[in-house]
mmCIF file of C-alpha atoms in Angstrom:
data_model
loop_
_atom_site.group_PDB
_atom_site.id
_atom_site.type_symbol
_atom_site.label_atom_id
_atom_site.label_comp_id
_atom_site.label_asym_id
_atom_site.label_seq_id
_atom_site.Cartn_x
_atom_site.Cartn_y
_atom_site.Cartn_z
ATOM 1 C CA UNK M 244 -14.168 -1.512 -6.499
ATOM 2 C CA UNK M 245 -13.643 -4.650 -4.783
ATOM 3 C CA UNK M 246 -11.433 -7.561 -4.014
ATOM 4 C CA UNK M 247 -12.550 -9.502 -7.528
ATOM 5 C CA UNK M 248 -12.155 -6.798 -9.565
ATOM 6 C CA UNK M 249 -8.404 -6.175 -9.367
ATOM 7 C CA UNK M 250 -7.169 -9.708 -7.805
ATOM 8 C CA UNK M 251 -5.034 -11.928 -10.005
ATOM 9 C CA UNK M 252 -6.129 -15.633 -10.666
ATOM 10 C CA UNK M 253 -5.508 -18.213 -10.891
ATOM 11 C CA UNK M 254 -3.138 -17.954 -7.982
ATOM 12 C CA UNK M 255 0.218 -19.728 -8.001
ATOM 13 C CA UNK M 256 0.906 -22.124 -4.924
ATOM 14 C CA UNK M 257 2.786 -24.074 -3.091
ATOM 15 C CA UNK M 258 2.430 -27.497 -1.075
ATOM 16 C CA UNK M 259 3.196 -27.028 2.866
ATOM 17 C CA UNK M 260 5.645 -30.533 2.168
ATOM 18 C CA UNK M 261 7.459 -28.699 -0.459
ATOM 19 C CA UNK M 262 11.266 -27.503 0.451
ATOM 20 C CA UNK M 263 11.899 -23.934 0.614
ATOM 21 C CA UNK M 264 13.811 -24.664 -2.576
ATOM 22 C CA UNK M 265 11.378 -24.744 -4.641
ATOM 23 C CA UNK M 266 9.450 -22.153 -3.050
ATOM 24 C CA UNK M 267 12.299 -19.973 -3.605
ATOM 25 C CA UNK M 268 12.282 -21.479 -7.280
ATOM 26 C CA UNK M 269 8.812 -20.920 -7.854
ATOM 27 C CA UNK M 270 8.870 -17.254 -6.668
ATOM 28 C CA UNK M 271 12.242 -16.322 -8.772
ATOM 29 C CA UNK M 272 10.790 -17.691 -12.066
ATOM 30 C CA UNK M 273 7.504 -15.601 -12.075
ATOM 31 C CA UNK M 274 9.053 -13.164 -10.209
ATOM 32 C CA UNK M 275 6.899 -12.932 -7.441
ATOM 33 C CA UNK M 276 7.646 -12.154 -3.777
ATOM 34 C CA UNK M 277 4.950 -14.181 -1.763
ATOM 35 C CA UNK M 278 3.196 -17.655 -2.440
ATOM 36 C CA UNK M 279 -0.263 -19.190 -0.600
ATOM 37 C CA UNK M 280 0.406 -22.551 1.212
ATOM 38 C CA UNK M 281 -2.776 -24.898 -0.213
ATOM 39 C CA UNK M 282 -2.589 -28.323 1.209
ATOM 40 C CA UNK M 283 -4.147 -31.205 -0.718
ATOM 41 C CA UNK M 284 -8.031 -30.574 0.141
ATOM 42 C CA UNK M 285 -7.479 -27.178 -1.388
ATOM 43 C CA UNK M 286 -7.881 -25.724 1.820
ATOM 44 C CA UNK M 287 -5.488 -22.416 2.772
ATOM 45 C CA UNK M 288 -2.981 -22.944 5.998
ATOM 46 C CA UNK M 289 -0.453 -20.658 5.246
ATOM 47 C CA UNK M 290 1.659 -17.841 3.369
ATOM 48 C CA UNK M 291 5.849 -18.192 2.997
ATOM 49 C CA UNK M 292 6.677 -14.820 1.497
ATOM 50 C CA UNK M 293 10.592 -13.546 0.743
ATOM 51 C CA UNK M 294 10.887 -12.503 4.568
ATOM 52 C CA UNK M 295 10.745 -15.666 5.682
ATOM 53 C CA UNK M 296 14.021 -16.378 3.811
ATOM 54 C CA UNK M 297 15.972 -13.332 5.388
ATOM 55 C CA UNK M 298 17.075 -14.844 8.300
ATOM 56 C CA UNK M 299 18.700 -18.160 6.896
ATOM 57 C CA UNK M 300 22.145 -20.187 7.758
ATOM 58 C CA UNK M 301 23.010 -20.968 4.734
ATOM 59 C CA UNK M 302 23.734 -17.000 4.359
ATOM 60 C CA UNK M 303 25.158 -16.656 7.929
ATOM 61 C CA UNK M 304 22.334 -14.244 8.796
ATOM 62 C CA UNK M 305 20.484 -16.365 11.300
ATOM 63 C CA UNK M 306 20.224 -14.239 14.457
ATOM 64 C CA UNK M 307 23.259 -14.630 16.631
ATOM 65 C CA UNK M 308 22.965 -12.749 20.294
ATOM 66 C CA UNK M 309 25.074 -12.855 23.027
ATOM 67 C CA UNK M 310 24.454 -15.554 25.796
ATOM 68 C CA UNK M 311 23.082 -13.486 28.666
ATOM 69 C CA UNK M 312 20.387 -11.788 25.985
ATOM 70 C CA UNK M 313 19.720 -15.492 24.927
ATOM 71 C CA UNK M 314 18.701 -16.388 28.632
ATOM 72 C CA UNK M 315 16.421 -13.770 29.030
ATOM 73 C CA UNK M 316 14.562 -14.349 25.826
ATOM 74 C CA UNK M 317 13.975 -18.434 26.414
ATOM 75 C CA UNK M 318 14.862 -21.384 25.302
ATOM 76 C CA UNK M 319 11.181 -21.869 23.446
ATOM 77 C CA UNK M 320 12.216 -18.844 21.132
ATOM 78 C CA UNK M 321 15.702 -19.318 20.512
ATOM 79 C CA UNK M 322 14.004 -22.964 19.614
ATOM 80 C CA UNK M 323 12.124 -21.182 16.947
ATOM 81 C CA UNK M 324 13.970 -19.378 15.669
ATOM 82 C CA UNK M 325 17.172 -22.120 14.801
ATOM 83 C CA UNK M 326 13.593 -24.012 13.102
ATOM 84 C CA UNK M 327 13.424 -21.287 10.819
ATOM 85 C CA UNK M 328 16.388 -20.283 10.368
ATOM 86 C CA UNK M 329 17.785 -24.102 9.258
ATOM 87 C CA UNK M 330 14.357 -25.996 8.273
ATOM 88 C CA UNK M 331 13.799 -27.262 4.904
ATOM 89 C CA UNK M 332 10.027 -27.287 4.759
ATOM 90 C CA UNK M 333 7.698 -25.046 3.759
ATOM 91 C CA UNK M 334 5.829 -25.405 6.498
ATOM 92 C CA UNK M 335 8.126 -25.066 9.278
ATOM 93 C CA UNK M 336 8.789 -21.086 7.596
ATOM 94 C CA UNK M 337 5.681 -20.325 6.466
ATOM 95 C CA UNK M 338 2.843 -17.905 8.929
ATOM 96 C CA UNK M 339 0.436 -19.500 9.406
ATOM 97 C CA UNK M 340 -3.583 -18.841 9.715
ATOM 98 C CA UNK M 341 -2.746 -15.905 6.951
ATOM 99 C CA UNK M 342 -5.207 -12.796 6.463
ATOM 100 C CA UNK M 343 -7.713 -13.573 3.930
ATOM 101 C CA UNK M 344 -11.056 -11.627 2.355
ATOM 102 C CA UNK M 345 -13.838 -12.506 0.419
ATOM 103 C CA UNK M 346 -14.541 -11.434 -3.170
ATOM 104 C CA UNK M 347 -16.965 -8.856 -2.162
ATOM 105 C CA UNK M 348 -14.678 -7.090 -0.445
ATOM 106 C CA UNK M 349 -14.055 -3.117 -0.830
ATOM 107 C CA UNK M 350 -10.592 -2.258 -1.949
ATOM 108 C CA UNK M 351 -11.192 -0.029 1.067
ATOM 109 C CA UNK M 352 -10.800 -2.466 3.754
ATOM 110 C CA UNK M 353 -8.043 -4.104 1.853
ATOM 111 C CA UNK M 354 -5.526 -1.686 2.222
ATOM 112 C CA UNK M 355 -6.644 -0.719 5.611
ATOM 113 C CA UNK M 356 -5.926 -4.651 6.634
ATOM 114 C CA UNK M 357 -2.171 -4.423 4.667
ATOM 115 C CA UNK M 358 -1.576 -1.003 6.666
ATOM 116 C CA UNK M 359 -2.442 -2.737 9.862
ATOM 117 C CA UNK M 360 -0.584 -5.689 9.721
ATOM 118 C CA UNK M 361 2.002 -4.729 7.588
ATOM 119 C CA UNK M 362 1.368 -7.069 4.765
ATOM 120 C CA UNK M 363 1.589 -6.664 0.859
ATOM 121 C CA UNK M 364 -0.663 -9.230 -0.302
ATOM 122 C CA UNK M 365 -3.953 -10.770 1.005
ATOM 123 C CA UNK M 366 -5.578 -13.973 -0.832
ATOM 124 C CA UNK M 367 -9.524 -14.152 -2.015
ATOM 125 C CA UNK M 368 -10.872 -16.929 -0.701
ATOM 126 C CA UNK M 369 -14.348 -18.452 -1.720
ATOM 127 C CA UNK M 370 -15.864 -21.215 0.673
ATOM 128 C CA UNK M 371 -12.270 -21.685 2.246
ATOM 129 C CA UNK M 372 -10.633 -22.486 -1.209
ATOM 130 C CA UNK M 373 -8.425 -19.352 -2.644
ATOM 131 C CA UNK M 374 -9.686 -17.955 -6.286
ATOM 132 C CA UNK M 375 -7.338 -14.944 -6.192
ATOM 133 C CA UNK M 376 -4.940 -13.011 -4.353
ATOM 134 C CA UNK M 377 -4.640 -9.366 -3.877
ATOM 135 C CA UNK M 378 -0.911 -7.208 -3.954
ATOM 136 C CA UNK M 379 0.338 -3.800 -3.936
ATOM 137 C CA UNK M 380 1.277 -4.059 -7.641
ATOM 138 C CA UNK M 381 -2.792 -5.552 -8.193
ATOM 139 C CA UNK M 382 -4.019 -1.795 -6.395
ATOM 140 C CA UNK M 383 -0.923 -0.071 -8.304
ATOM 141 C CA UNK M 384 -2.338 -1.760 -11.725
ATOM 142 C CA UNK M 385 -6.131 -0.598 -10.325
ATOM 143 C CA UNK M 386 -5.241 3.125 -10.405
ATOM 144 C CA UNK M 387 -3.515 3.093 -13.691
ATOM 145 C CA UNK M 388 -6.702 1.460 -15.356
ATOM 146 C CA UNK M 389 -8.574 4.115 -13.542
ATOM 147 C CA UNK M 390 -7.337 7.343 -13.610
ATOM 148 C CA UNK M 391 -7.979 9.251 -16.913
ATOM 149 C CA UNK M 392 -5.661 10.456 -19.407
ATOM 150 C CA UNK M 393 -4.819 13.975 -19.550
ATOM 151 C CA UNK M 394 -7.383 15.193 -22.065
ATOM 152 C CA UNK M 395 -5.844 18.272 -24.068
ATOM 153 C CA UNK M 396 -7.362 20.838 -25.584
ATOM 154 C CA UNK M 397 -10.503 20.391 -23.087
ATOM 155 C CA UNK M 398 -12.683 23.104 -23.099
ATOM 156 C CA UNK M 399 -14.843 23.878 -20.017
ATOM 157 C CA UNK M 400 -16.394 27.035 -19.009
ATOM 158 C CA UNK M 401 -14.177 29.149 -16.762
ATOM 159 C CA UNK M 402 -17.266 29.389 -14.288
ATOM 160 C CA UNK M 403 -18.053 26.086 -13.769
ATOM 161 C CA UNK M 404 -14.216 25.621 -13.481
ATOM 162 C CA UNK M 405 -14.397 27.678 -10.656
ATOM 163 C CA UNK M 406 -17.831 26.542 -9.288
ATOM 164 C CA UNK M 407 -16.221 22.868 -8.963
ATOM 165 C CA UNK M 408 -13.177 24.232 -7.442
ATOM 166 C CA UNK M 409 -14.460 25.512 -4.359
ATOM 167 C CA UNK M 410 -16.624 22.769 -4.254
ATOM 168 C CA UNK M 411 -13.885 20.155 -4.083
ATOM 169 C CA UNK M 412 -11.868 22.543 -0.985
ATOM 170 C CA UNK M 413 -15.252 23.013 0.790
ATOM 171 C CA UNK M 414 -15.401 18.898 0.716
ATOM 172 C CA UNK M 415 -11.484 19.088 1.884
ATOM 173 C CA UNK M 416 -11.377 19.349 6.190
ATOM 174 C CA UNK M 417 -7.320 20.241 5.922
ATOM 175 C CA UNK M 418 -8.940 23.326 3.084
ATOM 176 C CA UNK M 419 -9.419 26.797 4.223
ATOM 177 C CA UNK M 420 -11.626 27.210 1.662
ATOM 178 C CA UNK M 421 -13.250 30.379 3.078
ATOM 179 C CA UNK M 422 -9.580 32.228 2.534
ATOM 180 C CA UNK M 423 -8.912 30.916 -1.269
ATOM 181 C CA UNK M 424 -10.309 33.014 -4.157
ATOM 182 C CA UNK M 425 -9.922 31.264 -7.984
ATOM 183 C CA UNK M 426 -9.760 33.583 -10.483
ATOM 184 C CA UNK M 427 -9.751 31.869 -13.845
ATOM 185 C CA UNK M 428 -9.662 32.822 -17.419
ATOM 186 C CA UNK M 429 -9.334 30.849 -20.305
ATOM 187 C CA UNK M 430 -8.785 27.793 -18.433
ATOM 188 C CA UNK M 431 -5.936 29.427 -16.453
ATOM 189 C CA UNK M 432 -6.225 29.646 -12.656
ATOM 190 C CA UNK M 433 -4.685 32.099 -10.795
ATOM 191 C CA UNK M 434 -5.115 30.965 -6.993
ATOM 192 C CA UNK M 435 -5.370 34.026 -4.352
ATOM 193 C CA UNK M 436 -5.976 33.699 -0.494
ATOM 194 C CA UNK M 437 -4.262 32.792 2.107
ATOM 195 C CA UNK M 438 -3.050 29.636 4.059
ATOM 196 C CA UNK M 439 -2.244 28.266 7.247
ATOM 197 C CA UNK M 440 0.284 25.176 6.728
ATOM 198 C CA UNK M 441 2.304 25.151 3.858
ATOM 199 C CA UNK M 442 1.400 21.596 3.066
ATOM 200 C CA UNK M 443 -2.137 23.294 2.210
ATOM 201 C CA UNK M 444 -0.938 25.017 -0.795
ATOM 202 C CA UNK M 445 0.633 21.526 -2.782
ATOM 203 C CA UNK M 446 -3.277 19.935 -1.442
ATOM 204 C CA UNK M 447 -4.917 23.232 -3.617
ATOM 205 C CA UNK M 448 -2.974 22.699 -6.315
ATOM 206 C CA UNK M 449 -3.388 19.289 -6.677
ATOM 207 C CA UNK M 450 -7.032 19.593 -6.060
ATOM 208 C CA UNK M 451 -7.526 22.168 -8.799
ATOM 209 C CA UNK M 452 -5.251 19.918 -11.701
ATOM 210 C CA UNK M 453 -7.446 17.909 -11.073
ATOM 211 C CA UNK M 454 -10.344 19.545 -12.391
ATOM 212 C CA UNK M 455 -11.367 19.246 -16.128
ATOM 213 C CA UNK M 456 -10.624 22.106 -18.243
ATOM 214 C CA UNK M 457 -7.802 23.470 -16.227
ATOM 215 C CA UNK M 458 -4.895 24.436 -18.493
ATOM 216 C CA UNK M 459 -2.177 25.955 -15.711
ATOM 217 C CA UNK M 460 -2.351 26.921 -12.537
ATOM 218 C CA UNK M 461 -0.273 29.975 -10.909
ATOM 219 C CA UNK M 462 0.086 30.241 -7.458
ATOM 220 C CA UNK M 463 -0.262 33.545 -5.457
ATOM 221 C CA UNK M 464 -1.291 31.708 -2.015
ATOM 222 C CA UNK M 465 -0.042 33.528 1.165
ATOM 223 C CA UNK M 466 1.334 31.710 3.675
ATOM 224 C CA UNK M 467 -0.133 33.637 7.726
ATOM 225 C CA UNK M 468 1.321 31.566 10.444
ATOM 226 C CA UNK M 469 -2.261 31.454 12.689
ATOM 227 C CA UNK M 470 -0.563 32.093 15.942
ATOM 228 C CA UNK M 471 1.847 35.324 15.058
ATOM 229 C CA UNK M 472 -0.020 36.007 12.010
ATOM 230 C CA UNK M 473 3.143 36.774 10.544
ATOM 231 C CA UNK M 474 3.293 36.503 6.606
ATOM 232 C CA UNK M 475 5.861 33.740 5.752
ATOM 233 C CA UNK M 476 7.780 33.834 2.474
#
């Protein structure tokens, strides 16, 4: 999937003249937590998003440190931070030269880029101008549209059940699918072997739900600590 298949448009905005008030306004009525700073050509130049209202005087939360920590850090920062901390203007809160992606891109490289820099939402931009903007909630929304309903009463042959199975832990490089023997009947999967990491045995179980047909699983995985080989209960 990519960036234009799960982003929401049109995207709500903000001018970079506009007063945090109505920012805050803005974000509170649609119940949103970040908005795009578009100036008049259309062009991007910012995002103001609810962290930028954390640290704020008229809460008494601006950062207050004690004067020999405020020499070391600097006049030029201290400087900064009473800007955001008292401004009125979008712009003097807002980050500026935000994150952006193109409409092509994979969903992939999306959430690697909000891991990286910490961010929950990334606007689509088209020839500079923004047609969308991606969230957590829009990837959120993306897996509920895609995963399947539970289909009951699926029938699937106990074989191929078990075919697919060790197909999916062979895939798996945390699987020690050489050790795990399926036995299924009737759609029910007994799972016998042995593992190395406890964590393996919630990754099997998962992995075999997830196959179609699969009715119940019951677990008879042994947990061998590699090192000792001592069996773990």
């Amino acid at each position: 999937m990519q960036a234009k298949d799960v982003m929401t448009t049109p995207v709500l905005s903000v001018e970079p003249n506009a007063t945090i008030l109505q920012a805050i306004r803005t974000m509170l009525q649609r119940r949103i937590s970040g908005l795009p700073v578009i100036d008049k050509d259309g062009h991007l130049v910012g995002m103001v998003t609810e962290g930028d209202f954390l640290r704020r005087v008229e809460t008494g939360t601006q950062r207050q440190r004690p004067r020999w920590l405020e020499f070391v850090i600097g006049p030029g920062r201290l400087a900064d931070e009473y800007t955001r901390s008292h401004s009125r203007r979008v712009s003097e809160v807002m980050t500026s030269d935000p994150i952006t992606v193109a409409e092509d891109a994979p969903l992939d490289d999306i959430v690697k880029l909000m891991e990286k820099r910490r961010i929950k939402r990334i606007p689509v931009v088209r020839r500079k101008q923004v047609v969308g903007i991606i969230t957590r909630a829009n990837l959120i929304q993306a897996i509920a549209s895609a995963v399947p309903e539970p289909r009951t009463g699926a029938s699937t042959d106990d074989a191929a059940i078990r075919v697919r199975l060790l197909a999916e832990l062979e895939k798996q490089a945390w699987a020690p699918a050489a050790f795990i023997n399926p036995i299924v009947k009737d759609g029910v999967v007994e799972l016998w072997g042995t593992i190395t990491d406890e964590r393996e045995r919630q990754a099997i179980r998962v992995a075999t739900e997830n196959i179609p047909g699969v009715k119940a699983v019951r677990d008879q995985l042994v947990w061998v600590e590699p090192t000792s080989g001592m069996v773990i209960e």
